[in-house]
Short mmCIF file of C-alpha atoms in Angstrom, two decimals:
data_model
loop_
_atom_site.label_atom_id
_atom_site.label_comp_id
_atom_site.label_asym_id
_atom_site.label_seq_id
_atom_site.Cartn_x
_atom_site.Cartn_y
_atom_site.Cartn_z
CA UNK R 1 0.00 -0.18 0.00
CA UNK R 2 1.02 3.53 -1.20
CA UNK R 3 0.29 6.78 0.95
CA UNK R 4 -0.24 10.15 -0.55
CA UNK R 5 -1.17 13.84 0.64
CA UNK R 6 -2.00 16.60 -1.25
CA UNK R 7 -2.90 20.01 -0.48
CA UNK R 8 -6.30 20.95 -1.75
CA UNK R 9 -5.85 24.51 -3.17
CA UNK R 10 -9.31 24.68 -4.65
CA UNK R 11 -12.03 23.00 -3.29
CA UNK R 12 -15.07 23.29 -5.60
CA UNK R 13 -16.70 19.93 -6.08
CA UNK R 14 -14.68 19.03 -9.38
CA UNK R 15 -11.02 17.71 -7.76
CA UNK R 16 -11.70 15.34 -6.44
CA UNK R 17 -15.23 14.47 -7.20
CA UNK R 18 -17.27 13.41 -4.23
CA UNK R 19 -20.82 12.85 -5.54
CA UNK R 20 -23.25 10.59 -7.49
CA UNK R 21 -21.24 7.41 -4.66
CA UNK R 22 -18.31 8.00 -6.22
CA UNK R 23 -15.22 9.67 -5.26
CA UNK R 24 -13.13 10.90 -7.82
CA UNK R 25 -10.00 12.36 -9.20
CA UNK R 26 -9.90 12.67 -12.64
CA UNK R 27 -7.82 16.51 -13.20
CA UNK R 28 -5.36 18.13 -11.27
CA UNK R 29 -2.20 16.45 -9.91
CA UNK R 30 -1.02 13.87 -12.33
CA UNK R 31 1.78 12.76 -10.47
CA UNK R 32 -0.54 10.91 -8.32
CA UNK R 33 -2.85 9.86 -10.75
CA UNK R 34 -0.03 8.33 -12.83
CA UNK R 35 1.12 6.31 -10.07
CA UNK R 36 -1.05 5.60 -8.01
CA UNK R 37 -2.79 1.84 -8.03
CA UNK R 38 -5.29 0.16 -6.54
CA UNK R 39 -5.17 -0.20 -2.73
CA UNK R 40 -3.27 3.06 -2.27
CA UNK R 41 -4.59 5.51 -0.28
CA UNK R 42 -5.03 9.26 -0.57
CA UNK R 43 -5.12 12.16 2.03
CA UNK R 44 -5.78 15.53 0.68
CA UNK R 45 -5.76 18.54 3.16
CA UNK R 46 -6.44 22.27 3.75
CA UNK R 47 -3.57 24.77 3.09
CA UNK R 48 -1.20 25.96 5.97
CA UNK R 49 -3.39 29.09 6.70
CA UNK R 50 -7.17 26.81 7.16
CA UNK R 51 -4.75 24.38 9.50
CA UNK R 52 -3.65 21.72 7.25
CA UNK R 53 -6.96 20.10 8.27
CA UNK R 54 -8.29 16.50 6.11
CA UNK R 55 -10.48 17.59 3.73
CA UNK R 56 -11.10 13.88 2.49
CA UNK R 57 -9.45 10.83 2.16
CA UNK R 58 -10.34 7.99 -0.14
CA UNK R 59 -8.94 4.36 -1.27
CA UNK R 60 -8.13 4.03 -4.84
CA UNK R 61 -10.61 1.00 -5.63
CA UNK R 62 -10.36 1.34 -9.05
CA UNK R 63 -7.50 2.98 -12.14
CA UNK R 64 -9.15 3.73 -15.66
CA UNK R 65 -8.06 5.18 -18.42
CA UNK R 66 -9.11 8.96 -19.47
CA UNK R 67 -11.15 7.76 -22.45
CA UNK R 68 -12.99 4.92 -20.46
CA UNK R 69 -14.02 6.94 -17.91
CA UNK R 70 -15.76 9.01 -20.36
CA UNK R 71 -17.36 5.57 -22.02
CA UNK R 72 -18.05 4.08 -18.33
CA UNK R 73 -21.75 4.40 -18.20
CA UNK R 74 -21.24 4.14 -14.19
CA UNK R 75 -19.70 7.63 -14.53
CA UNK R 76 -21.59 9.75 -17.18
CA UNK R 77 -23.45 11.94 -14.48
CA UNK R 78 -19.72 12.92 -14.02
CA UNK R 79 -20.03 14.67 -17.33
CA UNK R 80 -20.46 18.50 -16.57
CA UNK R 81 -24.35 19.80 -17.24
CA UNK R 82 -24.97 23.67 -17.16
CA UNK R 83 -28.65 23.53 -17.13
CA UNK R 84 -28.78 21.35 -13.88
CA UNK R 85 -27.65 21.70 -9.97
CA UNK R 86 -24.16 22.28 -9.04
CA UNK R 87 -23.22 19.09 -8.32
CA UNK R 88 -23.61 18.53 -11.88
CA UNK R 89 -21.50 21.62 -13.03
CA UNK R 90 -18.70 20.18 -11.06
CA UNK R 91 -19.11 17.04 -13.71
CA UNK R 92 -14.99 16.30 -13.49
CA UNK R 93 -15.26 13.36 -16.81
CA UNK R 94 -14.77 16.50 -18.89
CA UNK R 95 -12.68 14.67 -21.72
CA UNK R 96 -14.25 13.16 -24.98
CA UNK R 97 -12.00 10.54 -26.87
CA UNK R 98 -11.53 11.89 -30.31
CA UNK R 99 -11.08 9.29 -33.42
CA UNK R 100 -7.08 10.83 -34.29
CA UNK R 101 -6.71 9.91 -30.41
CA UNK R 102 -6.52 13.31 -29.48
CA UNK R 103 -9.57 14.51 -26.33
CA UNK R 104 -12.00 16.96 -26.37
CA UNK R 105 -12.48 19.69 -23.15
CA UNK R 106 -15.94 20.27 -22.20
CA UNK R 107 -16.83 23.04 -20.91
CA UNK R 108 -16.55 22.69 -17.45
CA UNK R 109 -14.10 24.08 -14.47
CA UNK R 110 -10.80 23.57 -16.51
CA UNK R 111 -11.96 25.43 -19.80
CA UNK R 112 -13.08 28.98 -20.23
CA UNK R 113 -16.25 28.92 -21.03
CA UNK R 114 -16.91 26.84 -24.09
CA UNK R 115 -13.01 27.37 -25.13
CA UNK R 116 -10.42 24.87 -24.29
CA UNK R 117 -7.81 25.38 -21.91
CA UNK R 118 -4.97 23.98 -23.55
CA UNK R 119 -2.79 24.44 -19.68
CA UNK R 120 -5.35 22.55 -18.33
CA UNK R 121 -6.03 19.76 -20.65
CA UNK R 122 -2.39 19.29 -21.17
CA UNK R 123 -1.92 18.87 -17.21
CA UNK R 124 -5.00 17.18 -16.99
CA UNK R 125 -4.33 14.50 -19.57
CA UNK R 126 -0.70 14.50 -18.39
CA UNK R 127 -2.32 12.19 -15.48
CA UNK R 128 -3.36 9.29 -17.79
CA UNK R 129 -5.15 7.78 -14.99
CA UNK R 130 -8.64 8.19 -13.37
CA UNK R 131 -8.94 7.19 -9.88
CA UNK R 132 -12.05 6.31 -8.33
CA UNK R 133 -12.96 5.45 -4.77
CA UNK R 134 -16.59 3.73 -3.01
CA UNK R 135 -14.57 3.75 0.49
CA UNK R 136 -14.28 7.51 0.95
CA UNK R 137 -15.15 10.56 3.46
CA UNK R 138 -15.32 13.83 1.97
CA UNK R 139 -15.35 16.58 4.89
CA UNK R 140 -15.09 19.36 2.21
CA UNK R 141 -16.08 22.91 4.78
CA UNK R 142 -16.52 21.25 7.40
CA UNK R 143 -12.43 19.84 6.95
CA UNK R 144 -11.39 17.68 9.87
CA UNK R 145 -8.28 18.25 12.54
CA UNK R 146 -5.57 16.40 11.57
CA UNK R 147 -4.33 14.08 14.44
CA UNK R 148 -0.76 14.86 15.99
CA UNK R 149 0.32 11.51 14.77
CA UNK R 150 -0.42 12.63 10.65
CA UNK R 151 1.74 16.18 11.27
CA UNK R 152 3.79 14.25 8.43
CA UNK R 153 1.20 14.01 5.72
CA UNK R 154 1.32 17.94 5.45
CA UNK R 155 2.98 18.83 2.68
CA UNK R 156 3.54 22.16 0.71
CA UNK R 157 3.52 21.69 -3.07
CA UNK R 158 2.84 19.19 -4.60
CA UNK R 159 2.38 16.02 -2.66
CA UNK R 160 4.35 13.42 -0.70
CA UNK R 161 4.23 9.76 -1.12
CA UNK R 162 7.00 8.44 1.26
CA UNK R 163 5.84 7.11 4.85
CA UNK R 164 6.70 5.07 7.59
CA UNK R 165 4.56 1.71 8.41
CA UNK R 166 3.52 3.41 11.45
CA UNK R 167 2.02 6.57 9.66
CA UNK R 168 0.07 4.30 6.88
CA UNK R 169 -1.38 2.23 10.11
CA UNK R 170 -2.74 5.65 11.38
CA UNK R 171 -4.46 6.47 8.62
CA UNK R 172 -6.48 3.13 8.77
CA UNK R 173 -6.83 3.67 12.37
CA UNK R 174 -8.34 7.00 10.91
CA UNK R 175 -10.52 5.47 8.56
CA UNK R 176 -11.60 2.86 10.59
CA UNK R 177 -13.58 5.68 12.78
CA UNK R 178 -14.44 7.81 10.12
CA UNK R 179 -17.89 7.57 9.03
CA UNK R 180 -17.37 6.99 4.60
CA UNK R 181 -19.74 9.35 2.29
CA UNK R 182 -19.82 13.15 1.97
CA UNK R 183 -20.03 14.76 4.84
CA UNK R 184 -20.54 18.54 4.10
CA UNK R 185 -20.56 20.83 1.49
CA UNK R 186 -17.34 21.66 -0.59
CA UNK R 187 -15.45 24.77 0.81
CA UNK R 188 -16.57 27.01 -2.38
CA UNK R 189 -19.81 26.14 -2.46
CA UNK R 190 -23.09 28.81 -2.43
CA UNK R 191 -24.76 28.34 1.36
CA UNK R 192 -27.99 28.01 -0.02
CA UNK R 193 -27.27 25.11 -3.32
CA UNK R 194 -28.50 21.79 -1.23
CA UNK R 195 -27.38 19.44 -4.25
CA UNK R 196 -24.51 18.31 -2.89
CA UNK R 197 -26.80 16.55 0.02
CA UNK R 198 -28.27 13.93 -2.98
CA UNK R 199 -29.48 10.60 -1.70
CA UNK R 200 -26.12 9.07 -3.24
CA UNK R 201 -24.25 11.41 -1.47
CA UNK R 202 -25.22 10.45 2.09
CA UNK R 203 -23.17 8.77 4.74
CA UNK R 204 -22.61 5.55 3.92
#
Protein backbone atom coordinates (compact mmCIF):
# COMPACT_ATOMS: atom_id res chain seq x y z
CA UNK A 1 0.00 0.00 0.00
CA UNK A 2 1.22 3.46 -0.92
CA UNK A 3 -0.03 6.61 0.80
CA UNK A 4 -0.26 10.02 -0.86
CA UNK A 5 -0.95 13.41 0.69
CA UNK A 6 -1.36 16.83 -0.92
CA UNK A 7 -2.98 20.24 -0.45
CA UNK A 8 -6.44 20.71 -1.99
CA UNK A 9 -5.96 24.33 -3.08
CA UNK A 10 -9.40 24.69 -4.68
CA UNK A 11 -12.16 22.69 -3.01
CA UNK A 12 -15.05 23.21 -5.44
CA UNK A 13 -16.44 19.69 -5.85
CA UNK A 14 -14.48 19.23 -9.08
CA UNK A 15 -11.15 17.71 -7.98
CA UNK A 16 -11.87 15.62 -6.06
CA UNK A 17 -15.46 15.04 -7.17
CA UNK A 18 -17.28 13.20 -4.35
CA UNK A 19 -20.72 12.97 -5.93
CA UNK A 20 -23.00 10.19 -7.22
CA UNK A 21 -21.58 7.51 -4.94
CA UNK A 22 -17.97 7.74 -6.08
CA UNK A 23 -15.09 9.98 -5.13
CA UNK A 24 -13.09 10.52 -8.30
CA UNK A 25 -9.83 12.24 -9.08
CA UNK A 26 -9.89 12.80 -12.85
CA UNK A 27 -8.19 16.18 -13.16
CA UNK A 28 -5.28 17.96 -11.43
CA UNK A 29 -2.56 16.08 -9.48
CA UNK A 30 -1.15 14.24 -12.55
CA UNK A 31 1.78 12.86 -10.55
CA UNK A 32 -0.57 11.01 -8.23
CA UNK A 33 -2.89 9.80 -10.98
CA UNK A 34 -0.01 8.42 -13.04
CA UNK A 35 1.42 6.31 -10.24
CA UNK A 36 -1.35 5.34 -7.80
CA UNK A 37 -2.60 1.77 -7.87
CA UNK A 38 -5.61 -0.09 -6.51
CA UNK A 39 -5.33 -0.32 -2.73
CA UNK A 40 -3.39 2.92 -2.29
CA UNK A 41 -4.75 5.74 -0.13
CA UNK A 42 -4.95 9.48 -0.82
CA UNK A 43 -5.41 12.19 1.80
CA UNK A 44 -6.20 15.76 0.74
CA UNK A 45 -5.48 18.57 3.22
CA UNK A 46 -6.39 22.22 3.56
CA UNK A 47 -3.62 24.81 3.25
CA UNK A 48 -1.37 25.79 6.16
CA UNK A 49 -3.39 29.00 6.58
CA UNK A 50 -6.51 26.89 7.08
CA UNK A 51 -4.86 24.58 9.58
CA UNK A 52 -3.79 21.63 7.39
CA UNK A 53 -7.03 19.81 8.14
CA UNK A 54 -8.36 16.77 6.25
CA UNK A 55 -10.60 17.67 3.30
CA UNK A 56 -11.04 14.03 2.27
CA UNK A 57 -9.49 10.61 2.17
CA UNK A 58 -10.07 7.87 -0.36
CA UNK A 59 -8.88 4.37 -1.08
CA UNK A 60 -8.11 3.79 -4.75
CA UNK A 61 -10.61 1.06 -5.60
CA UNK A 62 -10.28 1.31 -9.37
CA UNK A 63 -7.99 2.93 -11.95
CA UNK A 64 -9.37 3.78 -15.40
CA UNK A 65 -7.91 5.44 -18.45
CA UNK A 66 -9.46 8.78 -19.40
CA UNK A 67 -11.24 7.25 -22.42
CA UNK A 68 -12.61 4.35 -20.36
CA UNK A 69 -13.86 6.80 -17.73
CA UNK A 70 -15.73 8.73 -20.41
CA UNK A 71 -17.34 5.61 -21.83
CA UNK A 72 -18.29 3.97 -18.52
CA UNK A 73 -22.05 4.29 -17.93
CA UNK A 74 -21.51 4.60 -14.19
CA UNK A 75 -19.88 7.98 -14.64
CA UNK A 76 -22.13 9.68 -17.18
CA UNK A 77 -23.59 11.80 -14.37
CA UNK A 78 -20.10 13.18 -13.86
CA UNK A 79 -20.11 14.77 -17.31
CA UNK A 80 -20.69 18.47 -16.57
CA UNK A 81 -24.05 20.06 -17.37
CA UNK A 82 -24.77 23.74 -16.97
CA UNK A 83 -28.56 23.56 -17.22
CA UNK A 84 -28.89 21.58 -13.99
CA UNK A 85 -27.96 21.69 -10.30
CA UNK A 86 -24.53 22.74 -9.15
CA UNK A 87 -23.15 19.26 -8.48
CA UNK A 88 -23.68 18.48 -12.17
CA UNK A 89 -21.74 21.59 -13.14
CA UNK A 90 -18.85 20.23 -11.06
CA UNK A 91 -18.54 17.15 -13.25
CA UNK A 92 -14.96 15.95 -13.79
CA UNK A 93 -15.67 13.60 -16.73
CA UNK A 94 -14.67 16.33 -19.17
CA UNK A 95 -12.57 14.64 -21.86
CA UNK A 96 -14.43 13.22 -24.85
CA UNK A 97 -12.20 10.82 -26.87
CA UNK A 98 -11.84 11.69 -30.55
CA UNK A 99 -11.15 9.25 -33.43
CA UNK A 100 -7.65 10.71 -33.94
CA UNK A 101 -6.63 9.79 -30.39
CA UNK A 102 -6.98 13.31 -29.02
CA UNK A 103 -9.65 14.49 -26.60
CA UNK A 104 -12.21 17.29 -26.66
CA UNK A 105 -12.37 19.27 -23.44
CA UNK A 106 -15.97 19.95 -22.44
CA UNK A 107 -17.19 23.17 -20.92
CA UNK A 108 -16.20 22.68 -17.32
CA UNK A 109 -14.33 24.10 -14.39
CA UNK A 110 -11.13 23.69 -16.42
CA UNK A 111 -12.32 25.32 -19.64
CA UNK A 112 -12.66 28.97 -20.59
CA UNK A 113 -16.40 28.90 -21.11
CA UNK A 114 -16.97 26.95 -24.33
CA UNK A 115 -13.30 27.26 -25.31
CA UNK A 116 -10.66 24.76 -24.27
CA UNK A 117 -7.81 25.79 -22.01
CA UNK A 118 -4.74 24.04 -23.49
CA UNK A 119 -2.61 24.36 -20.34
CA UNK A 120 -5.26 22.73 -18.15
CA UNK A 121 -5.94 20.07 -20.77
CA UNK A 122 -2.27 19.14 -21.05
CA UNK A 123 -1.90 18.87 -17.28
CA UNK A 124 -5.08 16.83 -16.85
CA UNK A 125 -4.29 14.40 -19.64
CA UNK A 126 -0.70 14.12 -18.41
CA UNK A 127 -2.09 12.23 -15.43
CA UNK A 128 -3.23 9.47 -17.84
CA UNK A 129 -5.58 7.85 -15.32
CA UNK A 130 -8.72 8.52 -13.32
CA UNK A 131 -8.73 7.28 -9.71
CA UNK A 132 -12.05 5.98 -8.42
CA UNK A 133 -13.16 5.23 -4.88
CA UNK A 134 -16.24 3.88 -3.17
CA UNK A 135 -14.32 3.85 0.13
CA UNK A 136 -13.98 7.51 1.01
CA UNK A 137 -14.96 10.28 3.39
CA UNK A 138 -15.30 13.83 2.15
CA UNK A 139 -15.42 16.61 4.76
CA UNK A 140 -15.22 19.62 2.43
CA UNK A 141 -16.14 22.86 4.21
CA UNK A 142 -16.03 21.08 7.59
CA UNK A 143 -12.56 19.57 7.41
CA UNK A 144 -11.42 17.07 10.00
CA UNK A 145 -8.62 18.14 12.37
CA UNK A 146 -5.39 16.35 11.55
CA UNK A 147 -4.31 14.06 14.42
CA UNK A 148 -0.86 14.79 15.80
CA UNK A 149 0.23 11.31 14.74
CA UNK A 150 -0.40 12.27 11.11
CA UNK A 151 1.41 15.61 10.99
CA UNK A 152 3.96 14.08 8.62
CA UNK A 153 1.23 14.16 5.95
CA UNK A 154 1.62 17.95 5.74
CA UNK A 155 3.19 19.03 2.47
CA UNK A 156 3.80 22.50 1.04
CA UNK A 157 3.68 21.87 -2.72
CA UNK A 158 3.16 18.91 -5.01
CA UNK A 159 2.51 15.72 -3.07
CA UNK A 160 4.19 13.40 -0.61
CA UNK A 161 4.21 9.62 -0.92
CA UNK A 162 6.96 8.25 1.31
CA UNK A 163 5.67 7.38 4.75
CA UNK A 164 6.53 4.93 7.47
CA UNK A 165 4.41 1.90 8.24
CA UNK A 166 3.39 3.58 11.49
CA UNK A 167 1.90 6.53 9.63
CA UNK A 168 0.05 4.20 7.27
CA UNK A 169 -1.35 2.33 10.25
CA UNK A 170 -2.55 5.63 11.75
CA UNK A 171 -4.38 6.39 8.51
CA UNK A 172 -6.06 2.98 8.66
CA UNK A 173 -7.09 3.73 12.25
CA UNK A 174 -8.53 7.09 11.21
CA UNK A 175 -10.51 5.43 8.43
CA UNK A 176 -11.89 2.77 10.78
CA UNK A 177 -13.15 5.48 13.13
CA UNK A 178 -14.76 7.65 10.43
CA UNK A 179 -18.15 7.39 8.78
CA UNK A 180 -17.77 7.13 5.02
CA UNK A 181 -19.54 9.30 2.48
CA UNK A 182 -20.05 13.06 2.00
CA UNK A 183 -20.22 14.99 5.26
CA UNK A 184 -20.40 18.60 4.06
CA UNK A 185 -20.53 20.84 1.01
CA UNK A 186 -17.25 21.78 -0.70
CA UNK A 187 -15.49 24.82 0.74
CA UNK A 188 -16.28 26.98 -2.31
CA UNK A 189 -20.01 26.29 -2.45
CA UNK A 190 -23.02 28.63 -2.12
CA UNK A 191 -24.64 28.39 1.30
CA UNK A 192 -28.14 28.23 -0.18
CA UNK A 193 -27.42 25.38 -2.65
CA UNK A 194 -28.02 21.86 -1.35
CA UNK A 195 -27.59 19.51 -4.31
CA UNK A 196 -24.48 18.13 -2.59
CA UNK A 197 -26.90 16.42 -0.17
CA UNK A 198 -28.27 14.11 -2.86
CA UNK A 199 -29.34 10.64 -1.70
CA UNK A 200 -26.27 9.06 -3.30
CA UNK A 201 -24.04 11.45 -1.33
CA UNK A 202 -25.31 10.50 2.12
CA UNK A 203 -23.10 8.88 4.73
CA UNK A 204 -22.52 5.19 4.23
